[in-house]
């Protein structure tokens, strides 16, 4: 069983790729001691590993090799590199081969993972919490649903609803409409109307 490791660094339009020497220095400051890069007779290499290191014709810096063990410190490298040098992106691929194959692919920008995938195919964008759009949407809808359940237990006449202006109550109701919870939106409007009927009647007249 072995791991194929590939790290590539790209510069966005308008940004410049640092020198290979600077990238190697950042690598060595973060990668574990078994995978330090040395420059011997002008050639970058990792001792004991047949590694490919350089900058290709497209302008991407790369390090790729196969080893029996995982390289530690690459995510710290990705965070430091992309946070300290805006305009750069780092793509990391780690693929275990053998009886239990697996692959992890991540793209880093601005000091965090911006896209990832645990299989081949296009990378999937993720938010600052590492969630895909589908996962983030599900979490938001669940949170809005829980908020709606809590608001259902707050009845008209309680001071809570009296603090909402017409605009605030309308905007809160719109959140639930956007989350496909129209019954909760209607409940909010009803409670706000009963707490301040004059404001809602005035709004209805000017609508």
mmCIF file of C-alpha atoms in Angstrom:
data_model
loop_
_atom_site.group_PDB
_atom_site.id
_atom_site.type_symbol
_atom_site.label_atom_id
_atom_site.label_comp_id
_atom_site.label_asym_id
_atom_site.label_seq_id
_atom_site.Cartn_x
_atom_site.Cartn_y
_atom_site.Cartn_z
ATOM 1 C CA UNK A 1 0.000 0.000 0.000
ATOM 2 C CA UNK A 2 1.384 3.397 -0.932
ATOM 3 C CA UNK A 3 0.263 7.019 -1.141
ATOM 4 C CA UNK A 4 0.525 9.172 -4.222
ATOM 5 C CA UNK A 5 0.954 12.803 -3.190
ATOM 6 C CA UNK A 6 0.621 15.722 -5.559
ATOM 7 C CA UNK A 7 0.805 19.395 -4.625
ATOM 8 C CA UNK A 8 0.472 22.138 -7.225
ATOM 9 C CA UNK A 9 0.546 25.914 -6.785
ATOM 10 C CA UNK A 10 -1.010 28.308 -9.280
ATOM 11 C CA UNK A 11 -1.159 32.080 -9.535
ATOM 12 C CA UNK A 12 -4.390 33.797 -10.479
ATOM 13 C CA UNK A 13 -4.448 36.403 -13.221
ATOM 14 C CA UNK A 14 -2.605 39.487 -12.031
ATOM 15 C CA UNK A 15 -0.604 37.596 -9.387
ATOM 16 C CA UNK A 16 2.909 36.228 -9.652
ATOM 17 C CA UNK A 17 4.136 32.806 -8.646
ATOM 18 C CA UNK A 18 6.958 32.997 -6.085
ATOM 19 C CA UNK A 19 10.326 31.569 -7.011
ATOM 20 C CA UNK A 20 10.804 27.840 -6.694
ATOM 21 C CA UNK A 21 13.391 28.485 -3.978
ATOM 22 C CA UNK A 22 10.821 30.367 -1.864
ATOM 23 C CA UNK A 23 8.199 27.664 -2.375
ATOM 24 C CA UNK A 24 10.706 25.010 -1.329
ATOM 25 C CA UNK A 25 11.545 27.026 1.792
ATOM 26 C CA UNK A 26 7.848 27.161 2.719
ATOM 27 C CA UNK A 27 7.541 23.429 2.056
ATOM 28 C CA UNK A 28 10.466 22.603 4.332
ATOM 29 C CA UNK A 29 9.111 24.866 7.082
ATOM 30 C CA UNK A 30 5.896 22.826 7.220
ATOM 31 C CA UNK A 31 6.418 19.315 5.838
ATOM 32 C CA UNK A 32 7.640 16.533 8.118
ATOM 33 C CA UNK A 33 11.348 15.671 8.334
ATOM 34 C CA UNK A 34 11.018 12.597 6.101
ATOM 35 C CA UNK A 35 9.877 14.695 3.152
ATOM 36 C CA UNK A 36 12.172 17.698 3.200
ATOM 37 C CA UNK A 37 13.243 19.032 -0.186
ATOM 38 C CA UNK A 38 16.930 19.603 -0.802
ATOM 39 C CA UNK A 39 18.659 21.147 -3.806
ATOM 40 C CA UNK A 40 21.583 18.942 -4.777
ATOM 41 C CA UNK A 41 23.736 20.054 -7.716
ATOM 42 C CA UNK A 42 20.986 22.392 -8.802
ATOM 43 C CA UNK A 43 18.256 19.733 -8.767
ATOM 44 C CA UNK A 44 15.437 19.753 -6.193
ATOM 45 C CA UNK A 45 14.852 16.338 -4.655
ATOM 46 C CA UNK A 46 13.460 14.464 -1.664
ATOM 47 C CA UNK A 47 16.079 11.966 -0.549
ATOM 48 C CA UNK A 48 15.032 8.341 -0.898
ATOM 49 C CA UNK A 49 11.953 9.199 -2.995
ATOM 50 C CA UNK A 50 11.613 9.488 -6.744
ATOM 51 C CA UNK A 51 9.904 12.883 -6.668
ATOM 52 C CA UNK A 52 9.100 15.257 -9.493
ATOM 53 C CA UNK A 53 9.618 18.888 -8.505
ATOM 54 C CA UNK A 54 9.544 21.990 -10.670
ATOM 55 C CA UNK A 55 7.461 24.494 -12.619
ATOM 56 C CA UNK A 56 5.651 23.291 -15.725
ATOM 57 C CA UNK A 57 5.069 25.161 -18.994
ATOM 58 C CA UNK A 58 1.699 26.421 -17.785
ATOM 59 C CA UNK A 59 3.431 28.179 -14.887
ATOM 60 C CA UNK A 60 2.282 25.799 -12.133
ATOM 61 C CA UNK A 61 4.742 24.787 -9.435
ATOM 62 C CA UNK A 62 4.414 21.124 -8.486
ATOM 63 C CA UNK A 63 5.693 18.394 -6.207
ATOM 64 C CA UNK A 64 4.520 14.843 -6.791
ATOM 65 C CA UNK A 65 5.748 11.480 -5.582
ATOM 66 C CA UNK A 66 4.728 8.084 -4.232
ATOM 67 C CA UNK A 67 5.723 6.890 -0.768
ATOM 68 C CA UNK A 68 4.771 4.221 1.747
ATOM 69 C CA UNK A 69 3.706 6.797 4.339
ATOM 70 C CA UNK A 70 1.605 9.952 4.360
ATOM 71 C CA UNK A 71 3.311 13.348 4.365
ATOM 72 C CA UNK A 72 2.355 15.459 7.362
ATOM 73 C CA UNK A 73 2.292 19.243 7.368
ATOM 74 C CA UNK A 74 0.925 19.803 3.867
ATOM 75 C CA UNK A 75 -2.299 21.413 5.068
ATOM 76 C CA UNK A 76 -0.302 23.744 7.289
ATOM 77 C CA UNK A 77 1.738 24.568 4.190
ATOM 78 C CA UNK A 78 -1.438 25.226 2.189
ATOM 79 C CA UNK A 79 -2.876 27.478 4.885
ATOM 80 C CA UNK A 80 0.299 29.496 5.358
ATOM 81 C CA UNK A 81 1.085 29.819 1.656
ATOM 82 C CA UNK A 82 -2.358 30.900 0.484
ATOM 83 C CA UNK A 83 -2.954 33.187 3.487
ATOM 84 C CA UNK A 84 0.370 34.995 3.217
ATOM 85 C CA UNK A 85 0.429 35.228 -0.585
ATOM 86 C CA UNK A 86 -2.969 36.387 -1.909
ATOM 87 C CA UNK A 87 -3.666 35.408 -5.475
ATOM 88 C CA UNK A 88 -2.217 31.929 -5.096
ATOM 89 C CA UNK A 89 -4.105 28.665 -4.947
ATOM 90 C CA UNK A 90 -2.764 25.315 -3.825
ATOM 91 C CA UNK A 91 -4.255 21.998 -4.876
ATOM 92 C CA UNK A 92 -3.489 18.919 -2.777
ATOM 93 C CA UNK A 93 -4.172 15.349 -3.847
ATOM 94 C CA UNK A 94 -3.502 12.345 -1.614
ATOM 95 C CA UNK A 95 -4.374 8.948 -3.028
ATOM 96 C CA UNK A 96 -3.902 5.654 -1.209
ATOM 97 C CA UNK A 97 -3.466 2.656 -3.483
ATOM 98 C CA UNK A 98 -3.684 -1.006 -2.538
ATOM 99 C CA UNK A 99 -6.349 -3.098 -0.829
ATOM 100 C CA UNK A 100 -8.303 -0.092 0.503
ATOM 101 C CA UNK A 101 -7.865 2.674 -2.075
ATOM 102 C CA UNK A 102 -9.050 6.198 -1.278
ATOM 103 C CA UNK A 103 -8.454 9.696 -2.545
ATOM 104 C CA UNK A 104 -8.656 13.159 -0.978
ATOM 105 C CA UNK A 105 -8.459 16.300 -3.093
ATOM 106 C CA UNK A 106 -8.525 19.872 -1.804
ATOM 107 C CA UNK A 107 -8.057 23.347 -3.262
ATOM 108 C CA UNK A 108 -6.865 26.064 -0.895
ATOM 109 C CA UNK A 109 -7.193 29.839 -1.284
ATOM 110 C CA UNK A 110 -6.987 32.631 1.255
ATOM 111 C CA UNK A 111 -5.837 30.293 4.014
ATOM 112 C CA UNK A 112 -8.709 27.800 3.789
ATOM 113 C CA UNK A 113 -10.177 24.993 1.738
ATOM 114 C CA UNK A 114 -12.472 26.401 -0.954
ATOM 115 C CA UNK A 115 -13.231 23.163 -2.818
ATOM 116 C CA UNK A 116 -12.765 19.451 -2.169
ATOM 117 C CA UNK A 117 -13.799 15.972 -3.213
ATOM 118 C CA UNK A 118 -13.138 12.457 -1.965
ATOM 119 C CA UNK A 119 -13.250 10.975 -5.458
ATOM 120 C CA UNK A 120 -12.319 11.803 -9.009
ATOM 121 C CA UNK A 121 -14.276 14.437 -10.892
ATOM 122 C CA UNK A 122 -14.660 18.203 -10.538
ATOM 123 C CA UNK A 123 -13.951 19.639 -7.094
ATOM 124 C CA UNK A 124 -17.023 20.764 -5.149
ATOM 125 C CA UNK A 125 -17.001 24.296 -3.643
ATOM 126 C CA UNK A 126 -17.199 24.470 0.163
ATOM 127 C CA UNK A 127 -17.836 27.328 2.588
ATOM 128 C CA UNK A 128 -15.635 28.498 5.452
ATOM 129 C CA UNK A 129 -16.931 25.602 7.594
ATOM 130 C CA UNK A 130 -15.990 23.058 4.944
ATOM 131 C CA UNK A 131 -19.590 22.414 3.907
ATOM 132 C CA UNK A 132 -20.756 21.808 0.359
ATOM 133 C CA UNK A 133 -23.616 24.027 -0.883
ATOM 134 C CA UNK A 134 -26.092 21.172 -0.341
ATOM 135 C CA UNK A 135 -24.892 20.516 3.209
ATOM 136 C CA UNK A 136 -24.854 24.229 4.068
ATOM 137 C CA UNK A 137 -28.375 24.711 2.693
ATOM 138 C CA UNK A 138 -29.667 21.728 4.664
ATOM 139 C CA UNK A 139 -28.114 23.118 7.856
ATOM 140 C CA UNK A 140 -29.587 26.587 7.254
ATOM 141 C CA UNK A 141 -33.051 25.193 6.569
ATOM 142 C CA UNK A 142 -32.873 23.027 9.685
ATOM 143 C CA UNK A 143 -31.841 26.031 11.783
ATOM 144 C CA UNK A 144 -34.656 28.166 10.343
ATOM 145 C CA UNK A 145 -37.099 25.345 11.015
ATOM 146 C CA UNK A 146 -35.963 25.098 14.629
ATOM 147 C CA UNK A 147 -36.297 28.864 15.004
ATOM 148 C CA UNK A 148 -39.821 28.642 13.616
ATOM 149 C CA UNK A 149 -40.710 25.940 16.130
ATOM 150 C CA UNK A 150 -39.401 28.130 18.954
ATOM 151 C CA UNK A 151 -41.344 31.162 17.718
ATOM 152 C CA UNK A 152 -44.527 29.100 17.609
ATOM 153 C CA UNK A 153 -44.287 28.843 21.397
ATOM 154 C CA UNK A 154 -44.236 32.646 21.775
ATOM 155 C CA UNK A 155 -47.840 33.800 21.793
ATOM 156 C CA UNK A 156 -49.532 37.134 21.012
ATOM 157 C CA UNK A 157 -49.684 39.545 23.901
ATOM 158 C CA UNK A 158 -46.210 38.652 25.108
ATOM 159 C CA UNK A 159 -43.679 41.472 25.085
ATOM 160 C CA UNK A 160 -41.551 39.633 22.518
ATOM 161 C CA UNK A 161 -43.777 40.473 19.540
ATOM 162 C CA UNK A 162 -44.301 44.076 20.587
ATOM 163 C CA UNK A 163 -40.647 44.828 19.856
ATOM 164 C CA UNK A 164 -41.031 44.122 16.136
ATOM 165 C CA UNK A 165 -41.796 47.012 13.808
ATOM 166 C CA UNK A 166 -43.803 46.339 10.685
ATOM 167 C CA UNK A 167 -40.624 46.219 8.594
ATOM 168 C CA UNK A 168 -38.816 43.869 10.994
ATOM 169 C CA UNK A 169 -41.775 41.496 11.225
ATOM 170 C CA UNK A 170 -42.135 41.445 7.439
ATOM 171 C CA UNK A 171 -38.448 40.703 6.912
ATOM 172 C CA UNK A 172 -38.539 37.894 9.471
ATOM 173 C CA UNK A 173 -41.563 36.389 7.731
ATOM 174 C CA UNK A 174 -39.737 36.571 4.405
ATOM 175 C CA UNK A 175 -36.933 34.423 5.824
ATOM 176 C CA UNK A 176 -39.406 31.628 6.472
ATOM 177 C CA UNK A 177 -41.014 32.042 3.066
ATOM 178 C CA UNK A 178 -37.577 31.662 1.471
ATOM 179 C CA UNK A 179 -37.094 28.482 3.522
ATOM 180 C CA UNK A 180 -40.381 27.088 2.135
ATOM 181 C CA UNK A 181 -42.140 27.439 5.495
ATOM 182 C CA UNK A 182 -45.171 29.588 4.595
ATOM 183 C CA UNK A 183 -47.162 28.562 7.675
ATOM 184 C CA UNK A 184 -44.419 29.939 9.916
ATOM 185 C CA UNK A 185 -44.334 33.165 7.875
ATOM 186 C CA UNK A 186 -48.077 33.572 8.245
ATOM 187 C CA UNK A 187 -47.822 32.938 11.989
ATOM 188 C CA UNK A 188 -45.189 35.674 12.372
ATOM 189 C CA UNK A 189 -47.253 38.194 10.466
ATOM 190 C CA UNK A 190 -50.329 37.319 12.528
ATOM 191 C CA UNK A 191 -48.520 37.690 15.853
ATOM 192 C CA UNK A 192 -46.895 40.977 14.819
ATOM 193 C CA UNK A 193 -50.233 42.310 13.570
ATOM 194 C CA UNK A 194 -51.965 41.428 16.853
ATOM 195 C CA UNK A 195 -49.132 43.027 18.838
ATOM 196 C CA UNK A 196 -49.289 46.284 16.836
ATOM 197 C CA UNK A 197 -52.491 46.352 14.740
ATOM 198 C CA UNK A 198 -52.283 50.068 13.929
ATOM 199 C CA UNK A 199 -48.883 49.751 12.233
ATOM 200 C CA UNK A 200 -50.040 46.823 10.110
ATOM 201 C CA UNK A 201 -53.323 48.501 9.166
ATOM 202 C CA UNK A 202 -51.418 51.598 8.088
ATOM 203 C CA UNK A 203 -49.063 49.466 6.013
ATOM 204 C CA UNK A 204 -52.015 47.698 4.380
ATOM 205 C CA UNK A 205 -53.591 51.050 3.461
ATOM 206 C CA UNK A 206 -50.411 52.361 1.827
ATOM 207 C CA UNK A 207 -49.534 49.115 0.039
#
